[in-house]
PDB file of C-alpha atoms in Angstrom:
ATOM      1  CA  MET A   1       1.504  25.721-104.099  1.00  0.00           C
ATOM      2  CA  ALA A   2       3.168  29.128-104.351  1.00  0.00           C
ATOM      3  CA  GLU A   3       6.620  29.629-102.933  1.00  0.00           C
ATOM      4  CA  ALA A   4       6.557  30.725 -99.304  1.00  0.00           C
ATOM      5  CA  GLN A   5       7.117  34.449 -98.845  1.00  0.00           C
ATOM      6  CA  PRO A   6       7.572  36.331 -95.562  1.00  0.00           C
ATOM      7  CA  SER A   7       4.958  38.819 -94.455  1.00  0.00           C
ATOM      8  CA  LYS A   8       5.609  42.433 -95.491  1.00  0.00           C
ATOM      9  CA  LYS A   9       4.960  44.165 -92.202  1.00  0.00           C
ATOM     10  CA  VAL A  10       4.603  47.923 -92.537  1.00  0.00           C
ATOM     11  CA  GLY A  11       4.116  48.853 -88.901  1.00  0.00           C
ATOM     12  CA  GLY A  12       0.999  50.276 -87.323  1.00  0.00           C
ATOM     13  CA  HIS A  13      -1.406  48.536 -84.999  1.00  0.00           C
ATOM     14  CA  ALA A  14      -1.359  44.738 -85.256  1.00  0.00           C
ATOM     15  CA  TYR A  15      -5.129  44.496 -85.631  1.00  0.00           C
ATOM     16  CA  GLY A  16      -4.896  46.775 -88.672  1.00  0.00           C
ATOM     17  CA  ARG A  17      -3.548  43.787 -90.639  1.00  0.00           C
ATOM     18  CA  ARG A  18      -6.411  41.486 -89.675  1.00  0.00           C
ATOM     19  CA  HIS A  19      -8.121  42.045 -93.039  1.00  0.00           C
ATOM     20  CA  LEU A  20      -5.094  40.735 -94.980  1.00  0.00           C
ATOM     21  CA  GLN A  21      -4.697  37.145 -96.077  1.00  0.00           C
ATOM     22  CA  ILE A  22      -2.654  35.006 -93.730  1.00  0.00           C
ATOM     23  CA  SER A  23       0.891  34.333 -94.920  1.00  0.00           C
ATOM     24  CA  ASN A  24       2.299  30.877 -95.624  1.00  0.00           C
ATOM     25  CA  THR A  25       5.499  31.338 -93.633  1.00  0.00           C
ATOM     26  CA  ALA A  26       5.962  30.806 -89.916  1.00  0.00           C
ATOM     27  CA  GLU A  27       8.400  31.953 -87.270  1.00  0.00           C
ATOM     28  CA  GLU A  28       9.163  31.226 -83.640  1.00  0.00           C
ATOM     29  CA  GLY A  29       6.761  33.219 -81.496  1.00  0.00           C
ATOM     30  CA  GLU A  30       4.897  33.477 -78.208  1.00  0.00           C
ATOM     31  CA  LEU A  31       3.832  30.258 -76.505  1.00  0.00           C
ATOM     32  CA  CYS A  32       0.385  29.097 -77.596  1.00  0.00           C
ATOM     33  CA  LEU A  33      -2.519  29.114 -75.148  1.00  0.00           C
ATOM     34  CA  TYR A  34      -2.994  25.372 -75.585  1.00  0.00           C
ATOM     35  CA  THR A  35      -0.983  22.456 -74.244  1.00  0.00           C
ATOM     36  CA  GLY A  36       1.144  20.462 -76.642  1.00  0.00           C
ATOM     37  CA  HIS A  37       1.650  23.332 -79.100  1.00  0.00           C
ATOM     38  CA  SER A  38       5.147  24.324 -77.990  1.00  0.00           C
ATOM     39  CA  LEU A  39       8.299  23.621 -79.993  1.00  0.00           C
ATOM     40  CA  GLY A  40       9.423  21.127 -77.367  1.00  0.00           C
ATOM     41  CA  ARG A  41       8.264  19.673 -74.091  1.00  0.00           C
ATOM     42  CA  PHE A  42       9.773  22.488 -72.034  1.00  0.00           C
ATOM     43  CA  SER A  43       9.928  25.166 -74.719  1.00  0.00           C
ATOM     44  CA  SER A  44       8.374  28.577 -74.096  1.00  0.00           C
ATOM     45  CA  HIS A  45       7.744  29.255 -77.793  1.00  0.00           C
ATOM     46  CA  SER A  46       5.409  28.055 -80.531  1.00  0.00           C
ATOM     47  CA  MET A  47       5.478  28.325 -84.304  1.00  0.00           C
ATOM     48  CA  ARG A  48       3.258  31.168 -85.514  1.00  0.00           C
ATOM     49  CA  PHE A  49       2.422  32.601 -88.919  1.00  0.00           C
ATOM     50  CA  ASP A  50       4.369  35.843 -89.201  1.00  0.00           C
ATOM     51  CA  SER A  51       1.492  37.887 -90.648  1.00  0.00           C
ATOM     52  CA  HIS A  52      -1.159  37.338 -87.953  1.00  0.00           C
ATOM     53  CA  GLN A  53       0.810  35.621 -85.145  1.00  0.00           C
ATOM     54  CA  ALA A  54      -1.602  32.685 -85.331  1.00  0.00           C
ATOM     55  CA  CYS A  55      -0.402  29.365 -83.915  1.00  0.00           C
ATOM     56  CA  VAL A  56       0.359  26.979 -86.782  1.00  0.00           C
ATOM     57  CA  ARG A  57      -1.249  24.005 -85.028  1.00  0.00           C
ATOM     58  CA  CYS A  58      -4.369  25.968 -84.091  1.00  0.00           C
ATOM     59  CA  VAL A  59      -4.750  27.138 -87.689  1.00  0.00           C
ATOM     60  CA  ALA A  60      -4.495  23.533 -88.901  1.00  0.00           C
ATOM     61  CA  ALA A  61      -7.196  22.476 -86.415  1.00  0.00           C
ATOM     62  CA  ALA A  62      -9.466  25.398 -87.371  1.00  0.00           C
ATOM     63  CA  ARG A  63      -9.127  24.568 -91.066  1.00  0.00           C
ATOM     64  CA  GLU A  64     -10.412  21.098 -90.251  1.00  0.00           C
ATOM     65  CA  GLY A  65     -13.372  22.609 -88.392  1.00  0.00           C
ATOM     66  CA  ARG A  66     -12.262  21.523 -84.932  1.00  0.00           C
ATOM     67  CA  MET A  67     -13.788  23.574 -82.126  1.00  0.00           C
ATOM     68  CA  SER A  68     -13.420  22.944 -78.404  1.00  0.00           C
ATOM     69  CA  PHE A  69     -14.735  24.234 -75.067  1.00  0.00           C
ATOM     70  CA  ASP A  70     -12.347  22.069 -73.040  1.00  0.00           C
ATOM     71  CA  ILE A  71     -10.740  24.279 -70.367  1.00  0.00           C
ATOM     72  CA  ASP A  72      -8.295  21.497 -69.488  1.00  0.00           C
ATOM     73  CA  SER A  73      -6.751  21.688 -72.978  1.00  0.00           C
ATOM     74  CA  LEU A  74      -5.382  25.135 -72.080  1.00  0.00           C
ATOM     75  CA  LEU A  75      -2.138  25.770 -70.246  1.00  0.00           C
ATOM     76  CA  LYS A  76      -2.698  26.019 -66.495  1.00  0.00           C
ATOM     77  CA  LYS A  77      -1.893  29.730 -66.395  1.00  0.00           C
ATOM     78  CA  ASN A  78      -4.613  30.412 -69.005  1.00  0.00           C
ATOM     79  CA  ARG A  79      -7.427  28.382 -67.432  1.00  0.00           C
ATOM     80  CA  ILE A  80      -8.311  31.016 -64.830  1.00  0.00           C
ATOM     81  CA  LYS A  81      -8.321  33.666 -67.558  1.00  0.00           C
ATOM     82  CA  ALA A  82     -10.691  31.522 -69.621  1.00  0.00           C
ATOM     83  CA  LEU A  83     -13.018  30.961 -66.664  1.00  0.00           C
ATOM     84  CA  LYS A  84     -12.967  34.681 -65.878  1.00  0.00           C
ATOM     85  CA  PHE A  85     -13.904  35.434 -69.480  1.00  0.00           C
ATOM     86  CA  TRP A  86     -16.714  32.869 -69.755  1.00  0.00           C
ATOM     87  CA  SER A  87     -18.100  34.007 -66.391  1.00  0.00           C
ATOM     88  CA  GLN A  88     -18.876  37.337 -68.074  1.00  0.00           C
ATOM     89  CA  VAL A  89     -20.744  35.684 -70.946  1.00  0.00           C
ATOM     90  CA  ASP A  90     -24.389  34.628 -70.792  1.00  0.00           C
ATOM     91  CA  ILE A  91     -23.837  31.059 -72.005  1.00  0.00           C
ATOM     92  CA  GLY A  92     -27.058  29.756 -73.484  1.00  0.00           C
ATOM     93  CA  ALA A  93     -28.135  27.171 -76.025  1.00  0.00           C
ATOM     94  CA  PRO A  94     -25.773  26.516 -78.957  1.00  0.00           C
ATOM     95  CA  ASP A  95     -28.098  28.249 -81.427  1.00  0.00           C
ATOM     96  CA  ASP A  96     -28.740  31.313 -79.187  1.00  0.00           C
ATOM     97  CA  CYS A  97     -26.690  34.500 -78.941  1.00  0.00           C
ATOM     98  CA  TRP A  98     -24.418  34.533 -75.886  1.00  0.00           C
ATOM     99  CA  ARG A  99     -24.507  38.153 -74.793  1.00  0.00           C
ATOM    100  CA  TRP A 100     -21.425  39.820 -73.339  1.00  0.00           C
ATOM    101  CA  GLN A 101     -22.083  40.981 -69.759  1.00  0.00           C
ATOM    102  CA  GLY A 102     -18.649  42.351 -68.970  1.00  0.00           C
ATOM    103  CA  CYS A 103     -16.995  45.720 -69.526  1.00  0.00           C
ATOM    104  CA  ILE A 104     -18.408  48.127 -72.127  1.00  0.00           C
ATOM    105  CA  ASN A 105     -16.334  51.124 -73.201  1.00  0.00           C
ATOM    106  CA  PRO A 106     -18.491  54.131 -72.185  1.00  0.00           C
ATOM    107  CA  ARG A 107     -17.122  56.279 -75.020  1.00  0.00           C
ATOM    108  CA  THR A 108     -17.336  53.894 -77.973  1.00  0.00           C
ATOM    109  CA  MET A 109     -19.929  51.491 -76.487  1.00  0.00           C
ATOM    110  CA  GLN A 110     -17.727  48.644 -77.679  1.00  0.00           C
ATOM    111  CA  PRO A 111     -17.379  45.524 -75.492  1.00  0.00           C
ATOM    112  CA  GLN A 112     -13.873  44.844 -74.232  1.00  0.00           C
ATOM    113  CA  PHE A 113     -11.970  42.321 -72.152  1.00  0.00           C
ATOM    114  CA  ALA A 114      -8.736  43.261 -70.378  1.00  0.00           C
ATOM    115  CA  TRP A 115      -5.818  41.005 -71.248  1.00  0.00           C
ATOM    116  CA  ARG A 116      -2.196  41.820 -72.017  1.00  0.00           C
ATOM    117  CA  ARG A 117      -0.864  39.237 -74.480  1.00  0.00           C
ATOM    118  CA  HIS A 118       2.862  39.790 -74.771  1.00  0.00           C
ATOM    119  CA  GLY A 119       4.269  38.979 -78.183  1.00  0.00           C
ATOM    120  CA  ILE A 120       0.825  39.010 -79.803  1.00  0.00           C
ATOM    121  CA  SER A 121      -0.371  42.597 -79.460  1.00  0.00           C
ATOM    122  CA  THR A 122       0.501  45.718 -77.511  1.00  0.00           C
ATOM    123  CA  SER A 123      -3.180  46.316 -76.812  1.00  0.00           C
ATOM    124  CA  THR A 124      -4.450  45.644 -73.285  1.00  0.00           C
ATOM    125  CA  GLN A 125      -8.123  45.511 -74.338  1.00  0.00           C
ATOM    126  CA  HIS A 126      -9.540  42.952 -76.765  1.00  0.00           C
ATOM    127  CA  HIS A 127     -12.948  42.474 -78.287  1.00  0.00           C
ATOM    128  CA  PRO A 128     -14.731  39.611 -76.478  1.00  0.00           C
ATOM    129  CA  GLN A 129     -15.509  37.936 -79.802  1.00  0.00           C
ATOM    130  CA  ARG A 130     -11.802  37.567 -80.528  1.00  0.00           C
ATOM    131  CA  VAL A 131     -11.186  36.210 -77.016  1.00  0.00           C
ATOM    132  CA  ALA A 132     -14.061  33.745 -77.495  1.00  0.00           C
ATOM    133  CA  MET A 133     -12.373  32.679 -80.728  1.00  0.00           C
ATOM    134  CA  TRP A 134      -9.092  32.095 -78.866  1.00  0.00           C
ATOM    135  CA  PHE A 135     -10.841  29.889 -76.296  1.00  0.00           C
ATOM    136  CA  SER A 136     -12.811  27.826 -78.828  1.00  0.00           C
ATOM    137  CA  TRP A 137     -11.358  27.872 -82.340  1.00  0.00           C
ATOM    138  CA  GLY A 138      -7.762  28.192 -81.154  1.00  0.00           C
ATOM    139  CA  ASP A 139      -5.030  30.743 -80.580  1.00  0.00           C
ATOM    140  CA  LEU A 140      -5.381  32.461 -83.964  1.00  0.00           C
ATOM    141  CA  GLY A 141      -3.555  35.649 -82.989  1.00  0.00           C
ATOM    142  CA  PHE A 142      -5.148  38.848 -84.284  1.00  0.00           C
ATOM    143  CA  THR A 143      -7.017  37.095 -87.089  1.00  0.00           C
ATOM    144  CA  GLY A 144     -10.272  38.866 -87.916  1.00  0.00           C
ATOM    145  CA  VAL A 145     -13.527  37.341 -86.699  1.00  0.00           C
ATOM    146  CA  LYS A 146     -17.119  37.876 -87.854  1.00  0.00           C
ATOM    147  CA  THR A 147     -20.481  36.711 -86.574  1.00  0.00           C
ATOM    148  CA  THR A 148     -23.257  34.983 -88.477  1.00  0.00           C
ATOM    149  CA  CYS A 149     -25.829  36.779 -86.305  1.00  0.00           C
ATOM    150  CA  GLY A 150     -24.431  40.295 -86.723  1.00  0.00           C
ATOM    151  CA  ASP A 151     -24.576  41.058 -82.992  1.00  0.00           C
ATOM    152  CA  LYS A 152     -21.370  42.730 -81.781  1.00  0.00           C
ATOM    153  CA  TYR A 153     -22.157  41.642 -78.213  1.00  0.00           C
ATOM    154  CA  CYS A 154     -22.580  37.961 -79.129  1.00  0.00           C
ATOM    155  CA  CYS A 155     -19.737  35.692 -77.964  1.00  0.00           C
ATOM    156  CA  ASN A 156     -21.216  32.366 -79.040  1.00  0.00           C
ATOM    157  CA  PRO A 157     -18.400  30.485 -80.837  1.00  0.00           C
ATOM    158  CA  PHE A 158     -21.055  28.729 -82.932  1.00  0.00           C
ATOM    159  CA  HIS A 159     -21.787  32.170 -84.393  1.00  0.00           C
ATOM    160  CA  LEU A 160     -18.130  33.158 -84.864  1.00  0.00           C
ATOM    161  CA  ILE A 161     -16.130  32.559 -88.027  1.00  0.00           C
ATOM    162  CA  PRO A 162     -12.383  33.372 -88.118  1.00  0.00           C
ATOM    163  CA  GLN A 163     -11.485  35.237 -91.294  1.00  0.00           C
ATOM    164  CA  HIS A 164      -8.890  34.653 -94.023  1.00  0.00           C
ATOM    165  CA  ILE A 165      -7.565  31.301 -92.822  1.00  0.00           C
ATOM    166  CA  GLY A 166      -9.963  28.959 -94.614  1.00  0.00           C
ATOM    167  CA  VAL A 167     -11.932  27.683 -91.618  1.00  0.00           C
ATOM    168  CA  PHE A 168     -14.255  24.771 -92.346  1.00  0.00           C
ATOM    169  CA  VAL A 169     -17.639  25.480 -90.751  1.00  0.00           C
ATOM    170  CA  ASP A 170     -20.462  22.937 -90.526  1.00  0.00           C
ATOM    171  CA  GLN A 171     -23.034  24.435 -88.181  1.00  0.00           C
ATOM    172  CA  ASP A 172     -25.361  21.411 -88.276  1.00  0.00           C
ATOM    173  CA  SER A 173     -22.632  18.985 -87.217  1.00  0.00           C
ATOM    174  CA  TYR A 174     -21.573  21.323 -84.395  1.00  0.00           C
ATOM    175  CA  LEU A 175     -25.097  21.603 -83.017  1.00  0.00           C
ATOM    176  CA  GLU A 176     -25.529  17.810 -83.156  1.00  0.00           C
ATOM    177  CA  SER A 177     -22.089  16.965 -81.766  1.00  0.00           C
ATOM    178  CA  PHE A 178     -22.324  14.973 -78.539  1.00  0.00           C
ATOM    179  CA  GLU A 179     -18.697  15.769 -77.665  1.00  0.00           C
ATOM    180  CA  LEU A 180     -19.260  19.531 -77.912  1.00  0.00           C
ATOM    181  CA  ALA A 181     -22.481  19.190 -75.888  1.00  0.00           C
ATOM    182  CA  CYS A 182     -20.549  17.441 -73.092  1.00  0.00           C
ATOM    183  CA  GLN A 183     -17.788  20.061 -73.187  1.00  0.00           C
ATOM    184  CA  LEU A 184     -20.362  22.859 -73.045  1.00  0.00           C
ATOM    185  CA  HIS A 185     -22.099  21.258 -70.070  1.00  0.00           C
ATOM    186  CA  THR A 186     -18.750  20.886 -68.275  1.00  0.00           C
ATOM    187  CA  LEU A 187     -17.862  24.500 -69.088  1.00  0.00           C
ATOM    188  CA  ARG A 188     -21.077  25.747 -67.472  1.00  0.00           C
ATOM    189  CA  GLN A 189     -20.303  23.771 -64.314  1.00  0.00           C
ATOM    190  CA  GLN A 190     -16.718  25.048 -64.170  1.00  0.00           C
ATOM    191  CA  VAL A 191     -17.868  28.633 -64.638  1.00  0.00           C
ATOM    192  CA  GLN A 192     -20.413  28.310 -61.811  1.00  0.00           C
ATOM    193  CA  GLU A 193     -17.769  26.852 -59.500  1.00  0.00           C
ATOM    194  CA  PHE A 194     -15.396  29.686 -60.435  1.00  0.00           C
ATOM    195  CA  ILE A 195     -18.051  32.319 -59.673  1.00  0.00           C
ATOM    196  CA  ILE A 196     -18.741  30.734 -56.268  1.00  0.00           C
ATOM    197  CA  GLU A 197     -15.028  30.576 -55.419  1.00  0.00           C
ATOM    198  CA  GLU A 198     -14.525  34.228 -56.370  1.00  0.00           C
ATOM    199  CA  ALA A 199     -17.529  35.242 -54.276  1.00  0.00           C
ATOM    200  CA  LEU A 200     -16.130  33.350 -51.270  1.00  0.00           C
ATOM    201  CA  LYS A 201     -12.763  35.069 -51.685  1.00  0.00           C
ATOM    202  CA  GLU A 202     -14.421  38.478 -51.755  1.00  0.00           C
ATOM    203  CA  GLN A 203     -16.450  37.599 -48.680  1.00  0.00           C
ATOM    204  CA  GLN A 204     -13.291  36.505 -46.887  1.00  0.00           C
ATOM    205  CA  LYS A 205     -11.694  39.856 -47.662  1.00  0.00           C
ATOM    206  CA  GLN A 206     -14.766  41.671 -46.348  1.00  0.00           C
ATOM    207  CA  ASP A 207     -14.776  39.590 -43.160  1.00  0.00           C
ATOM    208  CA  GLN A 208     -11.124  40.388 -42.481  1.00  0.00           C
ATOM    209  CA  SER A 209     -11.444  44.089 -43.220  1.00  0.00           C
ATOM    210  CA  ASP A 210     -12.856  44.861 -39.743  1.00  0.00           C
ATOM    211  CA  GLU A 211      -9.970  43.071 -38.054  1.00  0.00           C
ATOM    212  CA  ILE A 212      -7.460  44.942 -40.184  1.00  0.00           C
ATOM    213  CA  ASP A 213      -9.099  48.287 -39.432  1.00  0.00           C
ATOM    214  CA  GLU A 214      -8.886  47.540 -35.694  1.00  0.00           C
ATOM    215  CA  ARG A 215      -5.191  46.702 -36.076  1.00  0.00           C
ATOM    216  CA  ASP A 216      -4.595  49.985 -37.924  1.00  0.00           C
ATOM    217  CA  ALA A 217      -6.313  51.893 -35.132  1.00  0.00           C
ATOM    218  CA  LEU A 218      -4.063  50.130 -32.618  1.00  0.00           C
ATOM    219  CA  LEU A 219      -0.892  51.101 -34.487  1.00  0.00           C
ATOM    220  CA  LEU A 220      -1.982  54.723 -34.864  1.00  0.00           C
ATOM    221  CA  ASP A 221      -2.905  55.080 -31.199  1.00  0.00           C
ATOM    222  CA  PRO A 222      -0.107  57.153 -29.541  1.00  0.00           C
ATOM    223  CA  SER A 223      -0.749  55.429 -26.205  1.00  0.00           C
ATOM    224  CA  THR A 224       0.214  51.990 -27.604  1.00  0.00           C
ATOM    225  CA  ASP A 225       3.553  50.801 -26.217  1.00  0.00           C
ATOM    226  CA  PHE A 226       6.490  49.764 -28.421  1.00  0.00           C
ATOM    227  CA  ASP A 227       6.274  46.011 -27.706  1.00  0.00           C
ATOM    228  CA  THR A 228       2.620  45.848 -28.794  1.00  0.00           C
ATOM    229  CA  ARG A 229       3.333  47.782 -31.983  1.00  0.00           C
ATOM    230  CA  PHE A 230       6.325  45.605 -32.858  1.00  0.00           C
ATOM    231  CA  GLU A 231       4.316  42.430 -32.320  1.00  0.00           C
ATOM    232  CA  ALA A 232       1.472  43.776 -34.464  1.00  0.00           C
ATOM    233  CA  VAL A 233       3.795  44.728 -37.340  1.00  0.00           C
ATOM    234  CA  MET A 234       5.571  41.353 -37.356  1.00  0.00           C
ATOM    235  CA  THR A 235       2.244  39.506 -37.248  1.00  0.00           C
ATOM    236  CA  ASP A 236       0.891  41.563 -40.162  1.00  0.00           C
ATOM    237  CA  MET A 237       3.979  40.867 -42.264  1.00  0.00           C
ATOM    238  CA  LEU A 238       3.783  37.120 -41.637  1.00  0.00           C
ATOM    239  CA  GLN A 239       0.093  37.096 -42.537  1.00  0.00           C
ATOM    240  CA  GLY A 240       0.597  39.165 -45.693  1.00  0.00           C
ATOM    241  CA  ARG A 241      -1.420  42.202 -44.669  1.00  0.00           C
ATOM    242  CA  HIS A 242       1.309  44.704 -43.890  1.00  0.00           C
ATOM    243  CA  VAL A 243       1.218  48.098 -45.623  1.00  0.00           C
ATOM    244  CA  THR A 244       3.943  46.897 -48.006  1.00  0.00           C
ATOM    245  CA  GLN A 245       1.781  43.937 -49.098  1.00  0.00           C
ATOM    246  CA  ILE A 246      -1.548  45.599 -49.838  1.00  0.00           C
ATOM    247  CA  GLU A 247      -3.523  46.936 -52.793  1.00  0.00           C
ATOM    248  CA  PRO A 248      -5.380  50.232 -52.264  1.00  0.00           C
ATOM    249  CA  GLU A 249      -8.504  49.052 -54.083  1.00  0.00           C
ATOM    250  CA  ASP A 250      -8.958  45.891 -52.012  1.00  0.00           C
ATOM    251  CA  PRO A 251     -11.491  45.907 -49.151  1.00  0.00           C
ATOM    252  CA  GLY A 252      -9.654  46.415 -45.875  1.00  0.00           C
ATOM    253  CA  LEU A 253      -6.423  46.882 -47.819  1.00  0.00           C
ATOM    254  CA  TYR A 254      -5.828  43.152 -47.853  1.00  0.00           C
ATOM    255  CA  ARG A 255      -4.373  40.641 -50.257  1.00  0.00           C
ATOM    256  CA  GLU A 256      -2.408  37.412 -50.161  1.00  0.00           C
ATOM    257  CA  PRO A 257       1.343  37.613 -49.352  1.00  0.00           C
ATOM    258  CA  VAL A 258       3.398  38.847 -52.293  1.00  0.00           C
ATOM    259  CA  ASP A 259       5.735  35.843 -52.123  1.00  0.00           C
ATOM    260  CA  ASN A 260       2.850  33.481 -52.874  1.00  0.00           C
ATOM    261  CA  GLU A 261       1.713  35.187 -56.078  1.00  0.00           C
ATOM    262  CA  GLU A 262       4.131  33.487 -58.462  1.00  0.00           C
ATOM    263  CA  ASP A 263       4.292  29.753 -58.987  1.00  0.00           C
ATOM    264  CA  PRO A 264       7.303  28.766 -61.152  1.00  0.00           C
ATOM    265  CA  ALA A 265       5.602  25.499 -62.171  1.00  0.00           C
ATOM    266  CA  LYS A 266       2.199  26.944 -63.108  1.00  0.00           C
ATOM    267  CA  ASP A 267       2.941  26.916 -66.869  1.00  0.00           C
ATOM    268  CA  PHE A 268       3.301  23.133 -67.018  1.00  0.00           C
TER     269      PHE A 268
END
């Protein structure tokens, strides 16, 4: 084996180096999407190849041909992101194309999925095929990915092959794998439950919008006395729907209280 040499980074966009061969040296980098891939039990970093920022353990698994649809193998903070992504994919049979049903760039007509991955890329938009690779083959950074079907809208991991890392691909064994079939069935159920939960949340926001609009009318009414206004403001703040706790694009200008957005234990 050749002596390990560091990657010769020359700047530019990270994805511009996706066509290069992956290096054989690693460095401490961003925490991997998957559980158990950190440097230590409570570490917030993983070992990544310095050329493509691919997780060393995920690369080893991909080279052995290991693919997974198990949402529970992801860190807790990444499971919702995975469900949101798969909910925008038409998940079909393993040998069918899974068409992307999410955002399409109107100028380039390229599919894209919004996700800011700090430490991996400065881009906020990623091709769905690369995201599908992250949630099936592993966190392979900005490694290139190609399809066996040639469809740029296909997100079926059975049709995706990560490039330049020596991935072992045995399509017949994947299609006949009972474990992958069970994981795929579970994924479909989890996606359906996620879609229903999101729909219920949106409906709850719509139902509360009328009440919030009535409260706004009360506060803007010049005939309302001070005690009533004070009570209304304090109630709104406690319920997380005060003007300082809202998003303009939400129906009825409503969202959950700001203090409840961050959970310090959600990464573990």
